[in-house]
Coordinates of C-alpha atoms in Angstrom, one line a residue:
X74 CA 93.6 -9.3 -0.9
X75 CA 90.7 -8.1 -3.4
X76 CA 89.2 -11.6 -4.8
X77 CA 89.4 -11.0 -9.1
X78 CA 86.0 -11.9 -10.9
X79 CA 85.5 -14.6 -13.0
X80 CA 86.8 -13.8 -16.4
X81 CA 84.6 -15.9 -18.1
X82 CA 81.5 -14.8 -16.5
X83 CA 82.4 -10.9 -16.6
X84 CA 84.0 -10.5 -19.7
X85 CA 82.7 -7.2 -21.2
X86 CA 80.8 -8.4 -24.8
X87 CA 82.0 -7.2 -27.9
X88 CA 80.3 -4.9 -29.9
X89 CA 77.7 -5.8 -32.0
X90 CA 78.2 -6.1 -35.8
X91 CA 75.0 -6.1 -38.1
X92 CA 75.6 -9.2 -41.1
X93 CA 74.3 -8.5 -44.2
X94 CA 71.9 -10.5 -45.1
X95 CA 73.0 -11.8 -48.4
X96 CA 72.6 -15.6 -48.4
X97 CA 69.2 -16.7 -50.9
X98 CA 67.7 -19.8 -51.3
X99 CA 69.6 -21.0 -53.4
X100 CA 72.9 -20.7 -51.3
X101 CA 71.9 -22.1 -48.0
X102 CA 70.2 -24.9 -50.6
X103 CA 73.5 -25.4 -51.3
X104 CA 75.0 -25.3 -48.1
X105 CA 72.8 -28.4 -46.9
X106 CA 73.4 -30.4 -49.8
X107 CA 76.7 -30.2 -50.1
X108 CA 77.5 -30.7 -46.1
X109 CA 75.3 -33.8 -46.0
X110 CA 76.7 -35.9 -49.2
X111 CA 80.3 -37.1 -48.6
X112 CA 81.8 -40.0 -48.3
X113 CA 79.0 -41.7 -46.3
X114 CA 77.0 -42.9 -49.2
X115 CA 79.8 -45.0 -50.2
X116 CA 80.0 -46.9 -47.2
X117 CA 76.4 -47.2 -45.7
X118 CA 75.0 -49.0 -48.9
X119 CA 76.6 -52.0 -48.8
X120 CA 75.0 -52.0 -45.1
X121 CA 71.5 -51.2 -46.1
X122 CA 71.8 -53.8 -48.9
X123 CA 73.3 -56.5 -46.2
X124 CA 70.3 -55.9 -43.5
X125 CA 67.6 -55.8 -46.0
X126 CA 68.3 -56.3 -49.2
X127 CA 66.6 -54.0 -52.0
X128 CA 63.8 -52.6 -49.5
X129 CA 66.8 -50.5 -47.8
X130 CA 65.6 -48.3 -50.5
X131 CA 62.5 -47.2 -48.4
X132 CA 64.6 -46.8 -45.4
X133 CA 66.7 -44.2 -47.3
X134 CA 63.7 -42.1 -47.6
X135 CA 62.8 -43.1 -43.8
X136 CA 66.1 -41.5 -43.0
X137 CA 65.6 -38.8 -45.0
X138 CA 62.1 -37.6 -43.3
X139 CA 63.5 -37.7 -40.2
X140 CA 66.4 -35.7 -40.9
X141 CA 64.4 -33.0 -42.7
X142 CA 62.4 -32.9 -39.1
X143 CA 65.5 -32.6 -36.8
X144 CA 67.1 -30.1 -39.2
X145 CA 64.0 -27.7 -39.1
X146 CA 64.6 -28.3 -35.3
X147 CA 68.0 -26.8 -35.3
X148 CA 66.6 -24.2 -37.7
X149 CA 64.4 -23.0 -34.8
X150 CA 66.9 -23.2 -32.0
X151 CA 69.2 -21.0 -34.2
X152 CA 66.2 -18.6 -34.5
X153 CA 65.9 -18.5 -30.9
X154 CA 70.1 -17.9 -30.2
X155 CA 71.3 -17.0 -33.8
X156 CA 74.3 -15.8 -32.2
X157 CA 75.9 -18.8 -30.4
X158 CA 74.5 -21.8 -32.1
X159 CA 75.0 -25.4 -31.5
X160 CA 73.5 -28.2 -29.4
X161 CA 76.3 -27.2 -26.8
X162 CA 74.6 -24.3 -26.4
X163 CA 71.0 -24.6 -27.1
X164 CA 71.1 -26.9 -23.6
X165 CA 73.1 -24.1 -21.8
X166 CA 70.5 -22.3 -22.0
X167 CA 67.6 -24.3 -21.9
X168 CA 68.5 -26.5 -18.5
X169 CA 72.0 -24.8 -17.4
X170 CA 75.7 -25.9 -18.0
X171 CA 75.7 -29.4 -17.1
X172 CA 73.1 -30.4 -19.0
X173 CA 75.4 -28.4 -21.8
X174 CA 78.1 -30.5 -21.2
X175 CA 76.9 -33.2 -21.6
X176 CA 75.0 -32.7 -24.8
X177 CA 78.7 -30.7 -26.2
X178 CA 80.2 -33.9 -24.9
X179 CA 78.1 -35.8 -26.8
X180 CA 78.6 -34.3 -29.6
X181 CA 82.2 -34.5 -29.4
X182 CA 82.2 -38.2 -28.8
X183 CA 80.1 -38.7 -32.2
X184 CA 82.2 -36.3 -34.3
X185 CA 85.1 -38.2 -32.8
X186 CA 84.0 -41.7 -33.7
X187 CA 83.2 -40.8 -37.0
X188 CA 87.1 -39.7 -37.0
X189 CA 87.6 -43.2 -36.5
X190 CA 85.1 -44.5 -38.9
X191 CA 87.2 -42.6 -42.4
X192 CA 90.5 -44.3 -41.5
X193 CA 88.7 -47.7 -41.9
X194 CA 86.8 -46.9 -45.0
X195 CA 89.9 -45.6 -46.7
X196 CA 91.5 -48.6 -46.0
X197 CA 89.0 -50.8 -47.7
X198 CA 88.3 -48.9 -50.7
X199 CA 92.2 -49.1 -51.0
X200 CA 92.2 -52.7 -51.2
X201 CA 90.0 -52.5 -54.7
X202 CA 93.2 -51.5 -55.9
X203 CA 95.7 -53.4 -53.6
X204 CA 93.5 -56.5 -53.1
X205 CA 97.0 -58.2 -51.3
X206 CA 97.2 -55.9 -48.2
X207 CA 97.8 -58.2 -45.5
X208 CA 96.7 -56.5 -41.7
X209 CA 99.6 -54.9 -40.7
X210 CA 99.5 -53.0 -44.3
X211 CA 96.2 -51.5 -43.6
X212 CA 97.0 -50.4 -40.1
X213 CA 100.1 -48.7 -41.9
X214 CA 97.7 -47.6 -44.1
X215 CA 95.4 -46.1 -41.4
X216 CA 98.6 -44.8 -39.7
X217 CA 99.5 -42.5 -42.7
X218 CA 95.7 -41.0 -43.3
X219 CA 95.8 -40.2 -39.7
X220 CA 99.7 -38.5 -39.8
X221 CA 98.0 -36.7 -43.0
X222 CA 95.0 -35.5 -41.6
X223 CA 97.0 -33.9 -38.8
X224 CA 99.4 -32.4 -40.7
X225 CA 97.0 -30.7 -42.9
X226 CA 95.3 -29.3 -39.6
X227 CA 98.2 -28.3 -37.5
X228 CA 99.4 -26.3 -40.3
X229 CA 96.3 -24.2 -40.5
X230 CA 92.2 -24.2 -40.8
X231 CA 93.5 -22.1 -44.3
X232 CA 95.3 -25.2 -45.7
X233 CA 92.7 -27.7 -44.0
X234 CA 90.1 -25.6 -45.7
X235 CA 91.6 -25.2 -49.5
X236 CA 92.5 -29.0 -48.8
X237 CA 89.1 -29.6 -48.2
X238 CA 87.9 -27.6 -50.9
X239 CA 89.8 -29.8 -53.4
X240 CA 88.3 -32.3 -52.2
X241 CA 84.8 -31.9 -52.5
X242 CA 84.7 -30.2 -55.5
X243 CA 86.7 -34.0 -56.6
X244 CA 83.7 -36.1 -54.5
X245 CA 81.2 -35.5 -56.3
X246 CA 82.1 -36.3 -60.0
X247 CA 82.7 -40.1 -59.4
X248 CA 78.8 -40.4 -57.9
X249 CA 77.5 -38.5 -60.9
X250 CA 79.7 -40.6 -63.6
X251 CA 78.6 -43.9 -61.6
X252 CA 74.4 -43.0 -61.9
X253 CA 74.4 -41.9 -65.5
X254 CA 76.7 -45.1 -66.5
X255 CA 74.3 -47.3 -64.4
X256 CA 71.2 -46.0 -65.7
X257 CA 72.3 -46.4 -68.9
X258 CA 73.3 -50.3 -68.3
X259 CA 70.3 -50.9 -66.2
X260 CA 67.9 -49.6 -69.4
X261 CA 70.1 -52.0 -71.4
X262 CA 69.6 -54.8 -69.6
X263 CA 66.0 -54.6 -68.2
X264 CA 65.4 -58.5 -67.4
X265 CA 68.5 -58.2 -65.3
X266 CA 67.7 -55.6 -63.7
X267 CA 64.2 -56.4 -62.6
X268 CA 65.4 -59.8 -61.5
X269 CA 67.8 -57.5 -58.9
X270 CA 64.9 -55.8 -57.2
X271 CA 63.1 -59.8 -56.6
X272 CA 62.6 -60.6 -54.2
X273 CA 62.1 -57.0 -52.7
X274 CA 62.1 -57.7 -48.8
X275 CA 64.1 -61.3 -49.1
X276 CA 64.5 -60.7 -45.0
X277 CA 61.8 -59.8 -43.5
X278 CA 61.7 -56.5 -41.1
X279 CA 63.5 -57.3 -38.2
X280 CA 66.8 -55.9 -39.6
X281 CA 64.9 -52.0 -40.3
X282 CA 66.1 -50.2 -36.9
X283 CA 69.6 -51.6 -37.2
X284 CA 69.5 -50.5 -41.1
X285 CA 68.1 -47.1 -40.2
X286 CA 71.0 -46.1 -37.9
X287 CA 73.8 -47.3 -40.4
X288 CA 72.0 -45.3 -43.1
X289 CA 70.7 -42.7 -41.0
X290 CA 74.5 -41.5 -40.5
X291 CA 75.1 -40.8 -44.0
X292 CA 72.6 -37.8 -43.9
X293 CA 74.9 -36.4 -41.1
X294 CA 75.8 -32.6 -41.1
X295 CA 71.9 -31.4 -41.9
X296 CA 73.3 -29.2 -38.7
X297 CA 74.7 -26.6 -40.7
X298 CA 70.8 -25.2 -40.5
X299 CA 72.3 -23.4 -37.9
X300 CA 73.7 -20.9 -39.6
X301 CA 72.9 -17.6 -38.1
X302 CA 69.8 -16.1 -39.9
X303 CA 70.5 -12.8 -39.7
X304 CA 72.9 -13.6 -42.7
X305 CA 70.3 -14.8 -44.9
X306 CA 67.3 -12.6 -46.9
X307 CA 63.8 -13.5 -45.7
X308 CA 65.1 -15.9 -42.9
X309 CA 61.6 -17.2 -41.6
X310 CA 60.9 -18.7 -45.5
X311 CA 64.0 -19.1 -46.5
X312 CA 65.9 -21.7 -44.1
X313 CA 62.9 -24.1 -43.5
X314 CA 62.3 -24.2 -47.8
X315 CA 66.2 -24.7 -48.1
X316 CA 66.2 -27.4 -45.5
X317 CA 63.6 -29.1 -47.3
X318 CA 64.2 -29.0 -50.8
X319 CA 68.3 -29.2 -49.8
X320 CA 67.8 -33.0 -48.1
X321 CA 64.7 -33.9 -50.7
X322 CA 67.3 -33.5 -53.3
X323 CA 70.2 -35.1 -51.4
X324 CA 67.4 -38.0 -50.8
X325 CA 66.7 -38.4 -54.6
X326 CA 70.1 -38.3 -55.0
X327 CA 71.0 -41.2 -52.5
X328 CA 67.7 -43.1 -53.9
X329 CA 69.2 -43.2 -57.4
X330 CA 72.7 -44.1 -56.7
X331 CA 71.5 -47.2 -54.7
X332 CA 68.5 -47.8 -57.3
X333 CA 71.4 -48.2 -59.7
X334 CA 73.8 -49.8 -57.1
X335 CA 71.0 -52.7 -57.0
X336 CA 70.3 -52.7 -60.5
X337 CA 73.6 -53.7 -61.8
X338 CA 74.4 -56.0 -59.0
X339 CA 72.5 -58.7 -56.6
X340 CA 71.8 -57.6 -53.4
X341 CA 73.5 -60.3 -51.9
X342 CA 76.9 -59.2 -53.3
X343 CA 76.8 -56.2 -52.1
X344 CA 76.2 -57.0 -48.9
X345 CA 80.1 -58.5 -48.1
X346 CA 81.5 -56.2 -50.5
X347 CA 83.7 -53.4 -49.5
X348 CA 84.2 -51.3 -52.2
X349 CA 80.9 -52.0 -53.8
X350 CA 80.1 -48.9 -56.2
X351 CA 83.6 -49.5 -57.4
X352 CA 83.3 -53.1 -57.9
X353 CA 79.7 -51.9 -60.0
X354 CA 81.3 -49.8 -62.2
X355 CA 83.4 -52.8 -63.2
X356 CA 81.0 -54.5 -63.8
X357 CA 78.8 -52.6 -65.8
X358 CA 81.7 -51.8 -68.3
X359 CA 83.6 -55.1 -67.9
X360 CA 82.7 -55.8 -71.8
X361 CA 85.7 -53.3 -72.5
X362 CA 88.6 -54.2 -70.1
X363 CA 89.8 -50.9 -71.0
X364 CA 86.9 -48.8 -69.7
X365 CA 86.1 -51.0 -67.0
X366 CA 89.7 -49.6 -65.4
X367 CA 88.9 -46.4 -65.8
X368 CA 85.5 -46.6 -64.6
X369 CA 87.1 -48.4 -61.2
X370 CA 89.5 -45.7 -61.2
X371 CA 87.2 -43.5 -61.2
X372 CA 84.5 -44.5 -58.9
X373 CA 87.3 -45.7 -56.2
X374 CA 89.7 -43.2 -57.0
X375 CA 86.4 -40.3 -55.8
X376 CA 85.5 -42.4 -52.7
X377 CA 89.4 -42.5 -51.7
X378 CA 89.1 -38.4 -52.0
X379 CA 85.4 -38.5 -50.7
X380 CA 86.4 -40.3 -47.6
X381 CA 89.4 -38.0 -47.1
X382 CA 87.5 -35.0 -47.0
X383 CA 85.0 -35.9 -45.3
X384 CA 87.4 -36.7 -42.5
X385 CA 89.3 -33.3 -43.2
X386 CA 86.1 -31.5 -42.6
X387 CA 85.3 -33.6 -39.8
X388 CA 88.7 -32.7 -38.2
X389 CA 87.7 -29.0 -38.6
X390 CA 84.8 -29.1 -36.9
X391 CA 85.3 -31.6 -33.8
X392 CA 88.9 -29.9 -33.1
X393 CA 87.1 -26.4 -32.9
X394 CA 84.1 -27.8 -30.9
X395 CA 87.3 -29.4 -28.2
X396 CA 88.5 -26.0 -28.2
X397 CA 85.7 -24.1 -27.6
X398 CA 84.5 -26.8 -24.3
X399 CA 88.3 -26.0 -23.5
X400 CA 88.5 -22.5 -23.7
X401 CA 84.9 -22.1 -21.4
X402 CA 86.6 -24.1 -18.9
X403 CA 84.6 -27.5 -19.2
X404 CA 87.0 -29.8 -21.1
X405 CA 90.9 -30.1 -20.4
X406 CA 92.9 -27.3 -20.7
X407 CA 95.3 -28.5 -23.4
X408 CA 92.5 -29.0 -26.1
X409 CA 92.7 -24.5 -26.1
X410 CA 97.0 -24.6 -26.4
X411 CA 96.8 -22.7 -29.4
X412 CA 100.3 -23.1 -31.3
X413 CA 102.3 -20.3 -31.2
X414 CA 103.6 -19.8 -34.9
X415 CA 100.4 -21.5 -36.5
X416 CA 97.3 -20.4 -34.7
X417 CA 95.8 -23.7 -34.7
X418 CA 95.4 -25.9 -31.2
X419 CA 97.7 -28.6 -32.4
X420 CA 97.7 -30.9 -29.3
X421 CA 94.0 -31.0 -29.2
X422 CA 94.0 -31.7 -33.1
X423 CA 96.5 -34.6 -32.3
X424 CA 95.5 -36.0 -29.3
X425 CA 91.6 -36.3 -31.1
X426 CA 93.3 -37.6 -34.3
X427 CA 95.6 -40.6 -32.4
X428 CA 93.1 -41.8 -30.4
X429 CA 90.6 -42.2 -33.3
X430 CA 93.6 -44.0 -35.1
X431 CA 93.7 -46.4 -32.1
X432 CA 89.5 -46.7 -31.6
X433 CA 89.6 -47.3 -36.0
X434 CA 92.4 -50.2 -35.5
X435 CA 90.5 -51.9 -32.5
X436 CA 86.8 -51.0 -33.7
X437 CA 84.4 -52.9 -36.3
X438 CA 83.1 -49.9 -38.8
X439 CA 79.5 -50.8 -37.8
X440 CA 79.7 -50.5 -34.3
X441 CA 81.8 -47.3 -34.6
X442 CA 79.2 -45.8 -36.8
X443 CA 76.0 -47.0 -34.7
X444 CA 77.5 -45.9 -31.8
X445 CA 78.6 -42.3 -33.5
X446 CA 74.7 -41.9 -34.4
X447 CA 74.3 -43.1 -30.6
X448 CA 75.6 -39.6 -29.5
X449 CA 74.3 -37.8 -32.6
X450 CA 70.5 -38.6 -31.5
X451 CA 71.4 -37.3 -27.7
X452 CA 72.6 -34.1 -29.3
X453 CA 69.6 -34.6 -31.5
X454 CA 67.0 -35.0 -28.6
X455 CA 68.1 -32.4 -26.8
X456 CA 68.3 -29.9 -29.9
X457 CA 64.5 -30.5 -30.5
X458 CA 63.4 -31.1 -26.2
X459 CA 65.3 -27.5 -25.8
X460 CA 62.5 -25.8 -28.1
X461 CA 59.9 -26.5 -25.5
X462 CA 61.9 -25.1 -22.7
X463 CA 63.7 -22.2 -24.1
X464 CA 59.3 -21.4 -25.6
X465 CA 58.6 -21.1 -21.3
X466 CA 61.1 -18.7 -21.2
X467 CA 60.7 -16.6 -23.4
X468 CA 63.5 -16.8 -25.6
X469 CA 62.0 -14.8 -28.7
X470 CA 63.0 -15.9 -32.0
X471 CA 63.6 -14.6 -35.6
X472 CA 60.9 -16.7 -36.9
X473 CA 58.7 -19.9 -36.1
X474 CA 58.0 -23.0 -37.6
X475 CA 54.6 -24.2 -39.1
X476 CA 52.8 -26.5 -37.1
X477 CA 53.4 -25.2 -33.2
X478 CA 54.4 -27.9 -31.1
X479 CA 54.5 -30.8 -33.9
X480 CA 57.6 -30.3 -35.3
X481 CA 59.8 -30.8 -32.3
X482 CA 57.7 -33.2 -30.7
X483 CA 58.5 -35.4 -33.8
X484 CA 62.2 -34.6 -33.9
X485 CA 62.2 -35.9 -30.3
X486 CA 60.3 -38.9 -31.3
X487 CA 62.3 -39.7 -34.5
X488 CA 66.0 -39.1 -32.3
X489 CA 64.3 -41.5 -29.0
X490 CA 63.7 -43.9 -31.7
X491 CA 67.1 -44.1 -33.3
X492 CA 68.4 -44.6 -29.7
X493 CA 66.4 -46.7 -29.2
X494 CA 67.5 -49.1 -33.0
X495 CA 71.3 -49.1 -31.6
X496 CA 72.2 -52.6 -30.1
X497 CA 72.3 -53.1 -26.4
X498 CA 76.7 -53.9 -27.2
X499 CA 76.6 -50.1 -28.9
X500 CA 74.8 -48.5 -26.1
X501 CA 76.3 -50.0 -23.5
X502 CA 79.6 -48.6 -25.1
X503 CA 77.9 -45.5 -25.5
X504 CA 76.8 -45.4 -22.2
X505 CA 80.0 -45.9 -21.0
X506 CA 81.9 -43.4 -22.9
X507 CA 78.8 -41.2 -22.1
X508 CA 79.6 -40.9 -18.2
X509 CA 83.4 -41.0 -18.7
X510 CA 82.5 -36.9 -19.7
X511 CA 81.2 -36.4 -15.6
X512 CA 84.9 -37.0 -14.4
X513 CA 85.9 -34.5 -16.5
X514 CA 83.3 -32.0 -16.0
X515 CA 83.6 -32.3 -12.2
X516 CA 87.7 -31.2 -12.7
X517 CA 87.6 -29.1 -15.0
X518 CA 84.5 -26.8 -14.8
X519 CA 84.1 -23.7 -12.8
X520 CA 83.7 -24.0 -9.3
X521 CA 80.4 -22.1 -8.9
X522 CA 78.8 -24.7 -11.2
X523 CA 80.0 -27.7 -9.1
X524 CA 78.3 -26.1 -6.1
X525 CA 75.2 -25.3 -8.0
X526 CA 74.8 -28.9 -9.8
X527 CA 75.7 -31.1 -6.1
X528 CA 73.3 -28.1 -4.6
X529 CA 70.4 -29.5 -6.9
X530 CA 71.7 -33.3 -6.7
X531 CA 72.8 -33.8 -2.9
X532 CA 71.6 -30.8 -0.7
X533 CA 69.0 -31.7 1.9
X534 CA 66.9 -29.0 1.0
X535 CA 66.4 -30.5 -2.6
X536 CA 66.4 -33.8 -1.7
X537 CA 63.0 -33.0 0.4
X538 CA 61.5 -31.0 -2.4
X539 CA 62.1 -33.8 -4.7
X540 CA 60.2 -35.6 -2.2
X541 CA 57.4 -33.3 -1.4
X542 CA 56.6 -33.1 -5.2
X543 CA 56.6 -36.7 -5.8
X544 CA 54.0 -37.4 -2.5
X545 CA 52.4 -34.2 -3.8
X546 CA 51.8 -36.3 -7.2
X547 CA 51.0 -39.2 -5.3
X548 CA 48.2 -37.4 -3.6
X549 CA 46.7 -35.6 -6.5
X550 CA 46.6 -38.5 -8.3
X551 CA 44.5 -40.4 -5.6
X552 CA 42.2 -37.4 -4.8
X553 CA 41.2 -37.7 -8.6
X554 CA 40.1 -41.1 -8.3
X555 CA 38.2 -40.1 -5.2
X556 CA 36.5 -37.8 -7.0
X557 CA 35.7 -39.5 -9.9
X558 CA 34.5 -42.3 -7.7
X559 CA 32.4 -40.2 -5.5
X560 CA 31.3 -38.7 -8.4
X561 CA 30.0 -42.2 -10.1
X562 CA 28.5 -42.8 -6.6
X563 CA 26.5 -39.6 -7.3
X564 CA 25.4 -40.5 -10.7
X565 CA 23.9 -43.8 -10.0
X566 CA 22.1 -41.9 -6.6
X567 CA 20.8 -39.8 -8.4
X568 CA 19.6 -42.4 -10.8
X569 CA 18.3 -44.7 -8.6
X570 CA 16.2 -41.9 -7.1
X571 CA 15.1 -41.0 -10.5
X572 CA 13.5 -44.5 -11.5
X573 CA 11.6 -44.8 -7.5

């Protein structure tokens, strides 16, 4: 019987299609800003303020710097493979398919506990309204944002997107009604104010790494850099300028909601409250009982719609990224069942959203956001370490960044470090969740690429090479400091000889 090839591997590509090249500055300016601010800044502030009181403020900008780096980083990988894009991908190809797996994994773990994170935050923005819920109201509560986020996506990515358009054109008025209000407060009450901001560092730095990874996740989704370049005019100026100027303004922007957020409140309320932009509007226009409901309304009222679209988008995104592991035969099979009626793949949309509904009831929202940025900076490390090995390749790309070598080096210094700021409780669980992925790569992925990874792991052959080069090291490295000894030995000969 004639063996039939490997579908996946001898699939005959599709014809190319030439993208105009229609996207400016202005629109992929856009398209940064407006996939980093969500719902995030509503919830990490009340962290910063907690962990360091008023000098969270620098670590905002901290947070910003680095993501500006590891966004130019995916900016350069998507120069080098415009046309697949993606962390998944940009390991593929730089160390082969397990090394792929696990970064896609990764990447799917974050996306998935940042799922989990929404359901939470929902919940306690809610209770500015409905103060009473006792705990089996807000798992209810969870419940239902969870049977609503499904339902939006099993219908359709057409209905999760217009849902999701709604909502962020909704997200962004409450932030932009809460700053002008503040500023106006704060300029009204300057001895108040100024009394906020002292002391400016009331605890010391030891809290900064642990404040940097709470904060550093609300300047998630600087990935959409990889948009394929070939769609946008003058790619090689354009997507490095629009990176920077699109997080330097998404920075200010953070920096004066939180400037205002400390202004009109002590720092040390903020830290235990948990609807705390809310809870500043009241009181910045508590003089008029009237206004002061609005205001809450308002401000709560956008981070209930914030949160809720940033998890529909999130829902778009990690369901897609299950299906595409699925369909390349590296993740279970029913995450690619593709509905029949609906075109969507509804069981890998539910299973993803159920089990963050159960990891949102059992999980603290700090640990599920540290450990989400856990998995971000492996996907993160491995975006900017790929640039160095897909350079010794070959790979050509559309355009490279200013400064050689520096750029990536840093985004794999700045991704090690936020690794490195998680708690040894969040790693561990990352850790954990992290090798869970090799079971599943070891059933599910193509045979060939079992063979070839317990080839390069197990085989006697590799296992001697491994060997080889490390004595060879070994070797080399003492010869050296033969030489260099023999060659002080020399000098001071030759000296000797010299002064007789």
């Amino acid at each position: 019987m004639t063996e039939k090839p490997d579908q996946r591997t001898e699939m005959t590509p599709m014809p190319r299609v030439e993208l105009k090249s229609e996207l400016t500055l202005f629109d992929v300016t856009n398209l940064v800003i407006g996939a980093i601010i969500g719902a995030d800044i509503y919830v990490a502030s009340a962290f910063g303020a907690g962990l360091l009181g008023p000098f969270s403020l620098v670590v905002w900008v901290v947070a910003g710097i680095m993501a500006i780096v590891i966004a130019l980083c995916f900016a350069q990988c998507a120069a080098m493979l415009p046309k697949v894009g993606g962390p998944y991908a940009y390991a593929h190809a730089a160390w082969g398919p397990f090394a792929g797996f696990i970064v896609g994994w990764s990447l799917w773990l974050a996306e998935w506990l940042s799922l989990a994170v929404f359901p939470v935050a929902f919940t306690q923005y809610l209770m500015f309204f409905l103060p009473g819920l006792n705990m089996a109201s807000q798992i209810l509560v969870k419940v239902l944002f969870v049977v609503f986020l499904i339902a939006t996506n099993v219908v359709g990515a057409k209905a999760a997107g217009r849902t999701n358009d709604v909502l962020t054109l909704i997200k962004l008025a409450p932030l932009v009604f809460f700053a002008a209000v503040g500023v106006l407060y704060m300029f009204s009450n300057m001895a108040m104010t100024a009394a906020n901001f002292s002391p400016f560092l009331p605890y010391g730095f030891g809290s900064f790494g642990e404040a940097l990874v709470l904060i550093f996740w609300a300047y998630a989704g600087f990935e959409i850099s990889t948009i394929p370049a070939e769609e946008i005019k003058d790619p090689s100026r354009t997507i490095p300028r629009a990176i920077v100027i699109g997080i330097s303004i998404v920075t200010v922007f953070y920096l004066i909601t939180n400037i205002v957020l400390f202004g009109i409140r002590p720092y040390s309320l903020l830290a235990g409250d948990n609807a705390p932009l809310a809870t500043a509007t009241n009181t910045v226009l508590s003089s008029i009982p009237t206004l002061a409901l609005i205001g809450g309304l308002i401000v709560g009222g956008g981070a209930l719609f914030s949160v809720a679209g940033s998890d529909e988008s999130g829902m778009i995104g990690t369901s897609r990224l299950g299906y595409a592991l699925a369909a390349d035969g590296l993740f279970p099979r029913v995450f690619a069942k593709i509905h029949p009626r609906l075109k969507t793949p509804y069981l890998g949309i539910i299973i993803q959203a159920v089990t963050a509904l159960v990891a949102a009831i059992v999980g603290n929202l700090g640990t599920l956001i540290a450990t989400s940025v856990f998995f971000m900076a492996i996907a993160y490390v491995a975006t900017s370490a790929s640039i160095f090995s897909l350079r010794k390749k070959g790979v050509k790309a559309q355009f490279h960044l200013i400064g050689g070598w520096l750029i990536p080096t840093l985004g794999v210094i700045f991704s090690l470090y936020l690794i490195m700021q998680c708690t040894l409780p969040q790693i561990a669980l990352g850790l954990i969740l992290l090798s869970l992925g090799i079971p599943i790569y070891i059933k599910y992925s193509p045979k060939k690429e079992i063979a070839e990874l317990k080839q390069a792991l197990l085989s006697r052959e590799s296992i001697l090479d491994r060997t080889y080069s490390q004595e060879e090291r070994f070797l080399a490295h003492a010869l050296r400091h033969i030489k260099r000894f023999y060659r002080r030995i020399s000098g001071k000969k030759q000296t000797w000889n010299k002064a007789n």
